[in-house]
mmCIF file of C-alpha atoms in Angstrom:
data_model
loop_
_atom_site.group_PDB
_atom_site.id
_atom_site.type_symbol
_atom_site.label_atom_id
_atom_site.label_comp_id
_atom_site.label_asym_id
_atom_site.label_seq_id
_atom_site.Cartn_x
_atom_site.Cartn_y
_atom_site.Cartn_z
ATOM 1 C CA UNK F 17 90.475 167.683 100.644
ATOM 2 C CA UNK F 18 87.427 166.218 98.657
ATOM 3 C CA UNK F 19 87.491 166.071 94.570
ATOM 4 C CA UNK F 20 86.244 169.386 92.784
ATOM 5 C CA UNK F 21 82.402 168.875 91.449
ATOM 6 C CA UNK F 22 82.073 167.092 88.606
ATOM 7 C CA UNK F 23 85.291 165.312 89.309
ATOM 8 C CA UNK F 24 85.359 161.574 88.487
ATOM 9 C CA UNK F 25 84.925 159.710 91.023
ATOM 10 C CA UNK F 26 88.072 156.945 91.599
ATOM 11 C CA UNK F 27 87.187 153.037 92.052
ATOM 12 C CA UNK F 28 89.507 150.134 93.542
ATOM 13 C CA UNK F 29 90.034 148.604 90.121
ATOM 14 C CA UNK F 30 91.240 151.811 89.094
ATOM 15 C CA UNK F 31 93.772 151.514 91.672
ATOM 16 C CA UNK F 32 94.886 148.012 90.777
ATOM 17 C CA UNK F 33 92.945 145.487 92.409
ATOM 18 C CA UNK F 34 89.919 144.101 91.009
ATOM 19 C CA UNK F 35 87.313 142.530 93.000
ATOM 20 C CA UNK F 36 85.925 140.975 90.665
ATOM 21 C CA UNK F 37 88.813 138.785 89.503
ATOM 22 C CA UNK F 38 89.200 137.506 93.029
ATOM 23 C CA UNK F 39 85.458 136.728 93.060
ATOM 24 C CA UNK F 40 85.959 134.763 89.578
ATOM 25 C CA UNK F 41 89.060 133.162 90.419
ATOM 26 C CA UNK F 42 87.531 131.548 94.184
ATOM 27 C CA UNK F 43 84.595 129.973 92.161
ATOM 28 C CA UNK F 44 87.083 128.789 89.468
ATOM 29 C CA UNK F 45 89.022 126.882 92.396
ATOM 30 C CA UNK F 46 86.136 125.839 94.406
ATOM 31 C CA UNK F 47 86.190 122.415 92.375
ATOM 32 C CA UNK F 48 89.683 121.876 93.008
ATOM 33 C CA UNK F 49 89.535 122.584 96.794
ATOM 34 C CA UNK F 50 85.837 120.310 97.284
ATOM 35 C CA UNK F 51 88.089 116.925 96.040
ATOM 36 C CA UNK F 52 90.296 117.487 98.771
ATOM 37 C CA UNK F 53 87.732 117.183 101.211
ATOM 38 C CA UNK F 54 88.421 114.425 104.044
ATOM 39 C CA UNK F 55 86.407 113.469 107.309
ATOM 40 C CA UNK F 56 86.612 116.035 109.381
ATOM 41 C CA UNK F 57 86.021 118.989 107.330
ATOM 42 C CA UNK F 58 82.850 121.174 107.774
ATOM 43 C CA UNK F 59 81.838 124.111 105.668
ATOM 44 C CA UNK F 60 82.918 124.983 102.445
ATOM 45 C CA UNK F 61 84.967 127.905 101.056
ATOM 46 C CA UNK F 62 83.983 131.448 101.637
ATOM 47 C CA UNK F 63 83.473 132.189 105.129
ATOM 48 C CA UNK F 64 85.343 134.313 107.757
ATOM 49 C CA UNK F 65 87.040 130.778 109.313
ATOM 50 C CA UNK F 66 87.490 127.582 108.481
ATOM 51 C CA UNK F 67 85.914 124.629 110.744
ATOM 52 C CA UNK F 68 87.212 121.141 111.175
ATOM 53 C CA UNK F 69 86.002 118.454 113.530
ATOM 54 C CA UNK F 70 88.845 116.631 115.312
ATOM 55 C CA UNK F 71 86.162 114.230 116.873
ATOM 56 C CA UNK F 72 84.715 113.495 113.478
ATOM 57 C CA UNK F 73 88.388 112.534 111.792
ATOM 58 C CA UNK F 74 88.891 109.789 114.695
ATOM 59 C CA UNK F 75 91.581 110.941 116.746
ATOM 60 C CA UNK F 76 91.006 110.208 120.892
ATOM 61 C CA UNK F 77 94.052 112.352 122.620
ATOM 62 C CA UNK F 78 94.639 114.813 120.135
ATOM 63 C CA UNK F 79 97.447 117.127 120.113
ATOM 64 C CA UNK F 80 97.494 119.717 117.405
ATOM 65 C CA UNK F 81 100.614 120.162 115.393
ATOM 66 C CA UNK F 82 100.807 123.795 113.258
ATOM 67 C CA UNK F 83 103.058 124.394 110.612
ATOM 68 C CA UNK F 84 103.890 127.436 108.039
ATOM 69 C CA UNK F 85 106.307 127.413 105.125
ATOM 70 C CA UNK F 86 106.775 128.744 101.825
ATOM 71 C CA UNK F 87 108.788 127.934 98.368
ATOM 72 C CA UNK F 88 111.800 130.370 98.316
ATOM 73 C CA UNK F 89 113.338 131.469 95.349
ATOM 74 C CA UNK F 90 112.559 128.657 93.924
ATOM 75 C CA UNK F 91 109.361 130.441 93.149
ATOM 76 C CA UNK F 92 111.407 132.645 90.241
ATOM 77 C CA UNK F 93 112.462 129.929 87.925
ATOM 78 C CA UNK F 94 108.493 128.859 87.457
ATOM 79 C CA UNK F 95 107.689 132.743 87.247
ATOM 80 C CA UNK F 96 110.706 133.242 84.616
ATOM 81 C CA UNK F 97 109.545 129.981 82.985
ATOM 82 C CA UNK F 98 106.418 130.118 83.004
ATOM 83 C CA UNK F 99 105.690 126.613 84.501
ATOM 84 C CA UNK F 100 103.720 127.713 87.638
ATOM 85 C CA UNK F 101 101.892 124.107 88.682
ATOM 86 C CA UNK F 102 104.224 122.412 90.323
ATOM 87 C CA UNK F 103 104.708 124.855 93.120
ATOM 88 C CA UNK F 104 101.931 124.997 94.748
ATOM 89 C CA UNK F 105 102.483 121.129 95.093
ATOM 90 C CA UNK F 106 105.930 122.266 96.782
ATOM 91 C CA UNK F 107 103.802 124.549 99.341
ATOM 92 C CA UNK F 108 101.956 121.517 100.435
ATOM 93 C CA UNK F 109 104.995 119.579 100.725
ATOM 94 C CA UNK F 110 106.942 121.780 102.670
ATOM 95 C CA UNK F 111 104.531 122.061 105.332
ATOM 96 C CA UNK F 112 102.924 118.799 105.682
ATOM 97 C CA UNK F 113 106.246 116.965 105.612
ATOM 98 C CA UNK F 114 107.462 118.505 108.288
ATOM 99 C CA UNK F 115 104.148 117.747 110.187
ATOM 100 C CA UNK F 116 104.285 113.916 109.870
ATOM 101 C CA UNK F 117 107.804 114.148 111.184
ATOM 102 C CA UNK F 118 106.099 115.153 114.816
ATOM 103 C CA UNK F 119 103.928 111.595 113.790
ATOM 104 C CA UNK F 120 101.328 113.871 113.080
ATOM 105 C CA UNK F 121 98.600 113.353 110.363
ATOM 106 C CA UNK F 122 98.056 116.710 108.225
ATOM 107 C CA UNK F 123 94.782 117.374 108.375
ATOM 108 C CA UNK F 124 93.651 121.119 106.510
ATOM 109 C CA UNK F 125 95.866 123.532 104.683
ATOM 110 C CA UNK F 126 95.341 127.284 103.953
ATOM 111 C CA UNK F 127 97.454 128.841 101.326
ATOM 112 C CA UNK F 128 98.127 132.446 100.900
ATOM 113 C CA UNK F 129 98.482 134.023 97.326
ATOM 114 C CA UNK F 130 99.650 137.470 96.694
ATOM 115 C CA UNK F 131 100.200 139.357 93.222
ATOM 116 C CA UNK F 132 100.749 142.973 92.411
ATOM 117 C CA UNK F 133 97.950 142.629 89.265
ATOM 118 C CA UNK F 134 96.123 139.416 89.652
ATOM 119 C CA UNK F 135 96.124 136.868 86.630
ATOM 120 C CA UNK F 136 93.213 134.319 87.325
ATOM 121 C CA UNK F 137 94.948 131.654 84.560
ATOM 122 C CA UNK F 138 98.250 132.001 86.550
ATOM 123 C CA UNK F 139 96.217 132.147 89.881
ATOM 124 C CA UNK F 140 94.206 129.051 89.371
ATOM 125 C CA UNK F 141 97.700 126.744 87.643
ATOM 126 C CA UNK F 142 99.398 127.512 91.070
ATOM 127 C CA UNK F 143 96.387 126.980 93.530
ATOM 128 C CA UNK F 144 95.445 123.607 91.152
ATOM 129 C CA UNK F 145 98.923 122.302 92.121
ATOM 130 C CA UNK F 146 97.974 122.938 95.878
ATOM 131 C CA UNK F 147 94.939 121.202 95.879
ATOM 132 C CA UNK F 148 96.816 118.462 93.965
ATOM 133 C CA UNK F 149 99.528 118.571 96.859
ATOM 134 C CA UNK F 150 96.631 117.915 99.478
ATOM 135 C CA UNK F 151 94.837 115.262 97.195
ATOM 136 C CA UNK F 152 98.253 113.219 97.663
ATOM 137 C CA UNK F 153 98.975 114.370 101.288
ATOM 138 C CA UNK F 154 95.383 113.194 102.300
ATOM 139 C CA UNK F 155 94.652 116.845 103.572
ATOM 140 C CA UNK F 156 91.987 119.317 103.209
ATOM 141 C CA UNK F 157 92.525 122.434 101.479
ATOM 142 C CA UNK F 158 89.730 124.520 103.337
ATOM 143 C CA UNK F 159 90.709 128.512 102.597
ATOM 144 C CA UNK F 160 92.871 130.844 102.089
ATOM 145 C CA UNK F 161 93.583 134.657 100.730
ATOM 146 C CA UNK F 162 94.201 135.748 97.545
ATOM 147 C CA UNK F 163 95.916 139.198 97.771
ATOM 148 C CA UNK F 164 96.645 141.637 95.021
ATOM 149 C CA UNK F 165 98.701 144.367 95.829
ATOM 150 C CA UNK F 166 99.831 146.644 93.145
ATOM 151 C CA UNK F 167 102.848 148.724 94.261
ATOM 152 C CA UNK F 168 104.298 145.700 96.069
ATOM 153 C CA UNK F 169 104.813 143.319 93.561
ATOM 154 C CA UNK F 170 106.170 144.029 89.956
ATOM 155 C CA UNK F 171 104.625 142.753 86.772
ATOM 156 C CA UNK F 172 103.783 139.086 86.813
ATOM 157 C CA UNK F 173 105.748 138.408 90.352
ATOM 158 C CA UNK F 174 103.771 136.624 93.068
ATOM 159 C CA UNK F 175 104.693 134.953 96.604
ATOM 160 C CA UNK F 176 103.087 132.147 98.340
ATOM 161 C CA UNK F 177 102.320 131.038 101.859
ATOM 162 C CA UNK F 178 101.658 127.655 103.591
ATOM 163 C CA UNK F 179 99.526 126.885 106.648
ATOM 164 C CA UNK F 180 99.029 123.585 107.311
ATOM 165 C CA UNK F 181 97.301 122.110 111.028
ATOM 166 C CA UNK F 182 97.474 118.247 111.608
ATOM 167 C CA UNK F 183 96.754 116.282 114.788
ATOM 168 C CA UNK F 184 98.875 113.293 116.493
ATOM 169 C CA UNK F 185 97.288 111.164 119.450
ATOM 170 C CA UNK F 186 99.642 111.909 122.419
ATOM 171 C CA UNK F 187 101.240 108.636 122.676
ATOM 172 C CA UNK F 188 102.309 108.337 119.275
ATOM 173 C CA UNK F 189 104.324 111.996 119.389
ATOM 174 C CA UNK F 190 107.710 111.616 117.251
ATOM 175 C CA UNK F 191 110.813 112.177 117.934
ATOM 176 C CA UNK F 192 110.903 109.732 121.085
ATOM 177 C CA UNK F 193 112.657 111.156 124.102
ATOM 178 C CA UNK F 194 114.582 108.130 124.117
ATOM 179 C CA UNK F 195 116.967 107.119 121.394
ATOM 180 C CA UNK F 196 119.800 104.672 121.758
ATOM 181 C CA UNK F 197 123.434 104.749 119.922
ATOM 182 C CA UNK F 198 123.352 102.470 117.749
ATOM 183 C CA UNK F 199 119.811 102.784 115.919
ATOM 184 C CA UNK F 200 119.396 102.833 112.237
ATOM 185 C CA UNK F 201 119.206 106.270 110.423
ATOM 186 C CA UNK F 202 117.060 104.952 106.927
ATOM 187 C CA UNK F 203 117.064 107.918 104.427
ATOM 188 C CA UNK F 204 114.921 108.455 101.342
ATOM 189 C CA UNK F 205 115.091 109.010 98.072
ATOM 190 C CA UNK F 206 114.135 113.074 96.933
ATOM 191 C CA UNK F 207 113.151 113.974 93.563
ATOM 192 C CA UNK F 208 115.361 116.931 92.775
ATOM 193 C CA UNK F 209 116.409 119.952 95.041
ATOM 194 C CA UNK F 210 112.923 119.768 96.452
ATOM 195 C CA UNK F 211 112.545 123.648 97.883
ATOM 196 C CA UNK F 212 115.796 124.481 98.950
ATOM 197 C CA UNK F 213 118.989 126.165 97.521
ATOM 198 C CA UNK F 214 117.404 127.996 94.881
ATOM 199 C CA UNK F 215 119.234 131.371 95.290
ATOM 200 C CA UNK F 216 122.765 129.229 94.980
ATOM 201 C CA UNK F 217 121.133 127.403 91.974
ATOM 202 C CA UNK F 218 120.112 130.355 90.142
ATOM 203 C CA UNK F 219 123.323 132.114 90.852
ATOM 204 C CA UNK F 220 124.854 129.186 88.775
ATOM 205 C CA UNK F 221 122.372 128.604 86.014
ATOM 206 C CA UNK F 222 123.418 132.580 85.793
ATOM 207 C CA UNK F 223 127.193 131.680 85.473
ATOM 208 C CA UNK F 224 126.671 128.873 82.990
ATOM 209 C CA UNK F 225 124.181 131.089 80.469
ATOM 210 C CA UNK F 226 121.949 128.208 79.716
ATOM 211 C CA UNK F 227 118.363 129.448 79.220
ATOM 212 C CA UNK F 228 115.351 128.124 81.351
ATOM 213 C CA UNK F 229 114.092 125.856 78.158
ATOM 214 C CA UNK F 230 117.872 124.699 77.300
ATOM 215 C CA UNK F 231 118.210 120.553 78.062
ATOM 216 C CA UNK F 232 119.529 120.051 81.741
ATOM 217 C CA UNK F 233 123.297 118.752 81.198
ATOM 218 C CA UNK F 234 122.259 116.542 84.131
ATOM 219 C CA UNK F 235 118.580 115.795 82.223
ATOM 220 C CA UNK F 236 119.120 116.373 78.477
ATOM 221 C CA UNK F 237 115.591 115.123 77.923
ATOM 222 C CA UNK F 238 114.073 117.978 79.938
ATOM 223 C CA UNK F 239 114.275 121.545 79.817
ATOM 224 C CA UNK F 240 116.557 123.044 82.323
ATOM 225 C CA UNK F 241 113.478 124.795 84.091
ATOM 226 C CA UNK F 242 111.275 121.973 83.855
ATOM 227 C CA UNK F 243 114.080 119.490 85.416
ATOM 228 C CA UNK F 244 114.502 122.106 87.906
ATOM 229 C CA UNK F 245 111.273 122.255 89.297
ATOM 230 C CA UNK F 246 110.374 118.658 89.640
ATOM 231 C CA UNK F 247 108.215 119.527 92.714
ATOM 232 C CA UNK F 248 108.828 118.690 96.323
ATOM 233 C CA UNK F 249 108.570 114.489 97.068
ATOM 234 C CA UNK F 250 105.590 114.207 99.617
ATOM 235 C CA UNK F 251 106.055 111.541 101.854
ATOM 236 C CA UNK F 252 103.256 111.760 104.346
ATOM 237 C CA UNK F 253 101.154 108.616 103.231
ATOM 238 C CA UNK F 254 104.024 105.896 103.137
ATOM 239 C CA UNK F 255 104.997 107.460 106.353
ATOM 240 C CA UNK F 256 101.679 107.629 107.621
ATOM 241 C CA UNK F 257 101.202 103.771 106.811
ATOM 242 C CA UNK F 258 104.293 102.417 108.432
ATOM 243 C CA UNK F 259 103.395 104.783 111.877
ATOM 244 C CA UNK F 260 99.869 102.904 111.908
ATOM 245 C CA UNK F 261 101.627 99.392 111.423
ATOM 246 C CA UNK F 262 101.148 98.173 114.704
ATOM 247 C CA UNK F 263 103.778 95.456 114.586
ATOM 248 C CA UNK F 264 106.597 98.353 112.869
ATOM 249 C CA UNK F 265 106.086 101.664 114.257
ATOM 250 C CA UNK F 266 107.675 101.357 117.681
ATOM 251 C CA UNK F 267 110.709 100.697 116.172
ATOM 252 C CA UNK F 268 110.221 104.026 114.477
ATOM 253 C CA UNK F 269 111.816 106.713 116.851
ATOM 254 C CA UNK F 270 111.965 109.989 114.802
ATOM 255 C CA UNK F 271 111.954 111.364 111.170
ATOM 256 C CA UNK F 272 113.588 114.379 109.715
ATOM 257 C CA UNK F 273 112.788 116.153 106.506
ATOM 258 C CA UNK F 274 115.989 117.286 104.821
ATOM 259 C CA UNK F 275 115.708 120.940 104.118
ATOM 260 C CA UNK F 276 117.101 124.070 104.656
ATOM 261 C CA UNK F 277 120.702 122.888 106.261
ATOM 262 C CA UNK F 278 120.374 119.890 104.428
ATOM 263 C CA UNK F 279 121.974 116.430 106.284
ATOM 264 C CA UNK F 280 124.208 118.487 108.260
ATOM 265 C CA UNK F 281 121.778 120.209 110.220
ATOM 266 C CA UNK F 282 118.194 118.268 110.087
ATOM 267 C CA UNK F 283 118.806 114.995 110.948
ATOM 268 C CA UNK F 284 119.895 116.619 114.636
ATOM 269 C CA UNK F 285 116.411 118.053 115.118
ATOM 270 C CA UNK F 286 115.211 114.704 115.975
ATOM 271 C CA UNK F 287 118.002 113.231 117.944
ATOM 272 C CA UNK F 288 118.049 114.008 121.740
ATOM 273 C CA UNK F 289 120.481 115.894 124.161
ATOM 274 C CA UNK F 290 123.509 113.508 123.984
ATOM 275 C CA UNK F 291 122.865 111.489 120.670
ATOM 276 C CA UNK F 292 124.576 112.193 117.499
ATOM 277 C CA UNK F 293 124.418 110.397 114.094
ATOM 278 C CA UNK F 294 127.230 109.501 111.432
ATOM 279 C CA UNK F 295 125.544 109.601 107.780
ATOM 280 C CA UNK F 296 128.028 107.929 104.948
ATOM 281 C CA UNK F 297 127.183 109.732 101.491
ATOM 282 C CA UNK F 298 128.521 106.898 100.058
ATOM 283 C CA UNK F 299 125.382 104.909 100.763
ATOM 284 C CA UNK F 300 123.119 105.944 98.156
ATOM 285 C CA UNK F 301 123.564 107.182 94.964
ATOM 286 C CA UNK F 302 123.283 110.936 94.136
ATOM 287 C CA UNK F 303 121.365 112.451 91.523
ATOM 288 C CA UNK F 304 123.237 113.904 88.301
ATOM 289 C CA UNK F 305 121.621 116.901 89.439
ATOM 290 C CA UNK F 306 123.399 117.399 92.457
ATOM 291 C CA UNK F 307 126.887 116.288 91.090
ATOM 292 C CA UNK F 308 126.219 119.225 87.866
ATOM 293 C CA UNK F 309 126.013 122.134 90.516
ATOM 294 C CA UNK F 310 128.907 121.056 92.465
ATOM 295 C CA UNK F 311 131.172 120.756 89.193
ATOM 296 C CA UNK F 312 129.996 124.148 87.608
ATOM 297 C CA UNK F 313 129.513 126.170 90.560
ATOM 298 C CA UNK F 314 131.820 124.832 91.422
ATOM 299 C CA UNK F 315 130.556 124.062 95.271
ATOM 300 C CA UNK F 316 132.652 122.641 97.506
ATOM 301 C CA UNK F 317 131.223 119.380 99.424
ATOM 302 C CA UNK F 318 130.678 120.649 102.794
ATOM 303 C CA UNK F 319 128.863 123.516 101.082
ATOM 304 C CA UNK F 320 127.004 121.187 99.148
ATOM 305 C CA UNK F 321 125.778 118.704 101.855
ATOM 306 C CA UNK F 322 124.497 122.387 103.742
ATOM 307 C CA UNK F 323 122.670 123.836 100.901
ATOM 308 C CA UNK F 324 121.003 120.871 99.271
ATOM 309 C CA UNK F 325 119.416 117.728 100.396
ATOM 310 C CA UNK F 326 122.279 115.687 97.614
ATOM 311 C CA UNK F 327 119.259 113.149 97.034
ATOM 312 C CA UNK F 328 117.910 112.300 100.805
ATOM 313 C CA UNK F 329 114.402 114.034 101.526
ATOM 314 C CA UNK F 330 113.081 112.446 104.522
ATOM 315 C CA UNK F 331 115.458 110.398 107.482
ATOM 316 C CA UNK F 332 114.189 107.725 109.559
ATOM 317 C CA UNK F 333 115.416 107.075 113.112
ATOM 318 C CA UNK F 334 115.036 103.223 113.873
ATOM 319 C CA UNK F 335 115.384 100.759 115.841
ATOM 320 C CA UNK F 336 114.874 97.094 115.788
ATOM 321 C CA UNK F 337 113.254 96.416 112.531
ATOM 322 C CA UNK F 338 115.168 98.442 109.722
ATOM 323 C CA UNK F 339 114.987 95.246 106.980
ATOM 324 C CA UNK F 340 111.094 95.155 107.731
ATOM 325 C CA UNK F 341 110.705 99.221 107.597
ATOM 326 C CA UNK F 342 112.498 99.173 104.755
ATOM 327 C CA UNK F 343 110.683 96.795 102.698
ATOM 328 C CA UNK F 344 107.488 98.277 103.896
ATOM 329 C CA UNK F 345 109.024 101.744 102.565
ATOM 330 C CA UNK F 346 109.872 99.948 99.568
ATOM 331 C CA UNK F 347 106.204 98.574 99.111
ATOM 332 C CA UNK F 348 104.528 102.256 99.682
ATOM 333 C CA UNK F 349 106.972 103.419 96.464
ATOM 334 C CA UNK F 350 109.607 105.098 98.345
ATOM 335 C CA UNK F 351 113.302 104.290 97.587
ATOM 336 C CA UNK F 352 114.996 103.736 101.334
ATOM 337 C CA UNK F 353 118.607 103.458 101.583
ATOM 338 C CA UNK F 354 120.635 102.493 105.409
ATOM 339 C CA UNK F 355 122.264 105.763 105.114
ATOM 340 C CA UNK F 356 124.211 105.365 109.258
ATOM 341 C CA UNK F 357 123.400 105.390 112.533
ATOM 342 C CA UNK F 358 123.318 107.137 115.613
ATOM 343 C CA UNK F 359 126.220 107.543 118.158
ATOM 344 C CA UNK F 360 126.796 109.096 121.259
ATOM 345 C CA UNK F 361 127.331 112.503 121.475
ATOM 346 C CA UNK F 362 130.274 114.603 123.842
ATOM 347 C CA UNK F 363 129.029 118.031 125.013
ATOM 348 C CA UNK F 364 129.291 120.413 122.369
ATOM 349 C CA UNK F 365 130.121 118.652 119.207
ATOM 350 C CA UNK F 366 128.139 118.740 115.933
ATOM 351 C CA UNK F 367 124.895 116.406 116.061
ATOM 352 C CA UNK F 368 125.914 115.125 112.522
ATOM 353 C CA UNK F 369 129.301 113.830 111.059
ATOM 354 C CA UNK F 370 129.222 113.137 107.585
ATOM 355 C CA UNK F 371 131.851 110.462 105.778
ATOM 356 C CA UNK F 372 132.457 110.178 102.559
ATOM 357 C CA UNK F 373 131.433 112.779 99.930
ATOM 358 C CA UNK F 374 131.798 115.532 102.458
ATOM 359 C CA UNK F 375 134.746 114.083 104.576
#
């Protein structure tokens, strides 16, 4: 049934969502988004789609790699804190590491924004930090959506969406079909819990009643917040640089970011049918972080080598040339360890075995 005459007549922003804001807040990120620009890219920000030009970002035999992702729970500390730009750098990271480990070079990223009441300042600090994630993953940040959605999402809350499309030349796929016992399993260095195991972290921050801007036990010259979300490591260019090596990179037979599972699951995802590895925990040394949760939760070390990555972000399958790799890894500013190897594998048992820590 329509109003009665003379009734006011009801507008969007009434309703929560203001057009204008979104308007404002895509011209106050347009500068951010136009650095990230890379060969390839066509158009600007703004249209219905997003174009890129394989041809024009030099790849031959292209095969197009697609990945999605997002932050977690991770995404309540910065909102509770009120430290939002170092998660959209996690977004990026998220995606576009697990895109090189296919060999594949990120090429554009969309990120997806929604709010129940949209706050440009906040807006703009999180979609700076993914345009600062792209600046140091050599990707394009070419669109996205900015959704506010008032009913869904309660006072300052907001959630966040990757996309991110790269392309690999067909020869240089990753992981290798073929991977021998025997080869080198290189891990490196993470800085922090990257994007995983927030809900078990937050569940113990709860327990211990330390407040967000308390000094971390394991950091006492940070805040507890800001120690906790030291942003995702991105580890696409040193990656990127040994894959191009022409003398180094067919030794280089898979990669696997450590995430969700952490190095009892991942590592498997780039080993085939019949190949196991054996990681020793006592190979590198883990961050105070990691050894803080497992006293006060307290977490018990299987759980802990499932939930969190316990200091390895990124796993390199090799084979041939591990001293060389890893003083090439070394050079690019990553901090490589020879974590183990792989091993043959019997029909149904577990693609990793961890000794040490875990054992």
């Amino acid at each position: 049934m329509s109003g009665e005459p003379g009734e006011k007549s009801l507008t969007y922003a009434e309703a929560g969502v203001s057009i204008e804001a979104g308007d404002a807040l895509v011209a106050r990120i347009g500068p951010a988004a136009r650095a990230t620009a890379r060969p390839g890219v066509m158009g600007a920000l703004g249209g219905f789609g997003a174009l890129f030009d394989l041809k024009a970002a030099g790849y031959a035999d292209p095969l197009l790699v697609a990945g999605t992702d997002g932050v977690g729970t991770k995404l309540r500390v910065a909102i509770d804190s009120g430290r939002l730009g170092g998660v959209g750098v996690d977004l990026v990271a998220m995606c576009a590491n697990d895109l090189i480990c296919q060999g594949a070079e990120p090429l554009f990223f969309l990120d997806y924004y929604a709010t129940g009441a949209l706050d440009p300042a906040a807006a703009e600090a999180v979609i700076a930090g993914v345009a600062r994630g792209c600046a140091e993953a050599g990707c394009a940040l070419i669109g996205g959506e900015t959704a506010e959605m008032p009913g869904l999402y309660a006072g300052r809350d907001f959630d966040l969406a990757g996309f991110c499309v790269g392309a690999v030349d067909r020869a240089a796929l990753l992981p290798k079909r073929e991977i021998p016992a025997g080869a080198a399993l290189i891990g490196l260095e993470s800085d922090g819990a990257h994007s995983n195991g927030f809900s078990l972290i937050r569940r113990i921050v709860e327990r211990t009643g330390l407040a967000w801007e308390a000094p971390a036990p394991f950091a006492p010259e940070r805040s507890l917040a800001e120690a906790l979300l030291t942003p995702t490591r991105l580890y696409v260019r040193p990656l990127l640089g040994l894959l191009r090596d022409a003398a180094l990179s067919p030794s280089v037979l898979g990669l696997a970011h450590i995430t969700g599972g952490g190095l009892v699951e991942n590592p498997g995802r780039a080993l085939p049918e019949g190949v196991g590895a054996e990681i020793d925990e006592a190979a590198w040394p883990r961050p105070p972080l990691f050894d803080w949760l497992a006293e006060e939760g307290p977490v018990a070390p299987a759980e802990m080598a499932r939930a969190f990555n316990c200091g390895i972000g990124m796993v390199v399958v090799e084979d041939g040339a591990a001293q060389a790799v890893m003083e090439r890894l070394c050079a690019a500013g990553e901090r490589p360890h020879r974590i183990g190897q792989t091993t043959r594998r019997a029909e149904g048992a577990p693609a990793v075995r961890l000794i040490g820590r875990s054992a």
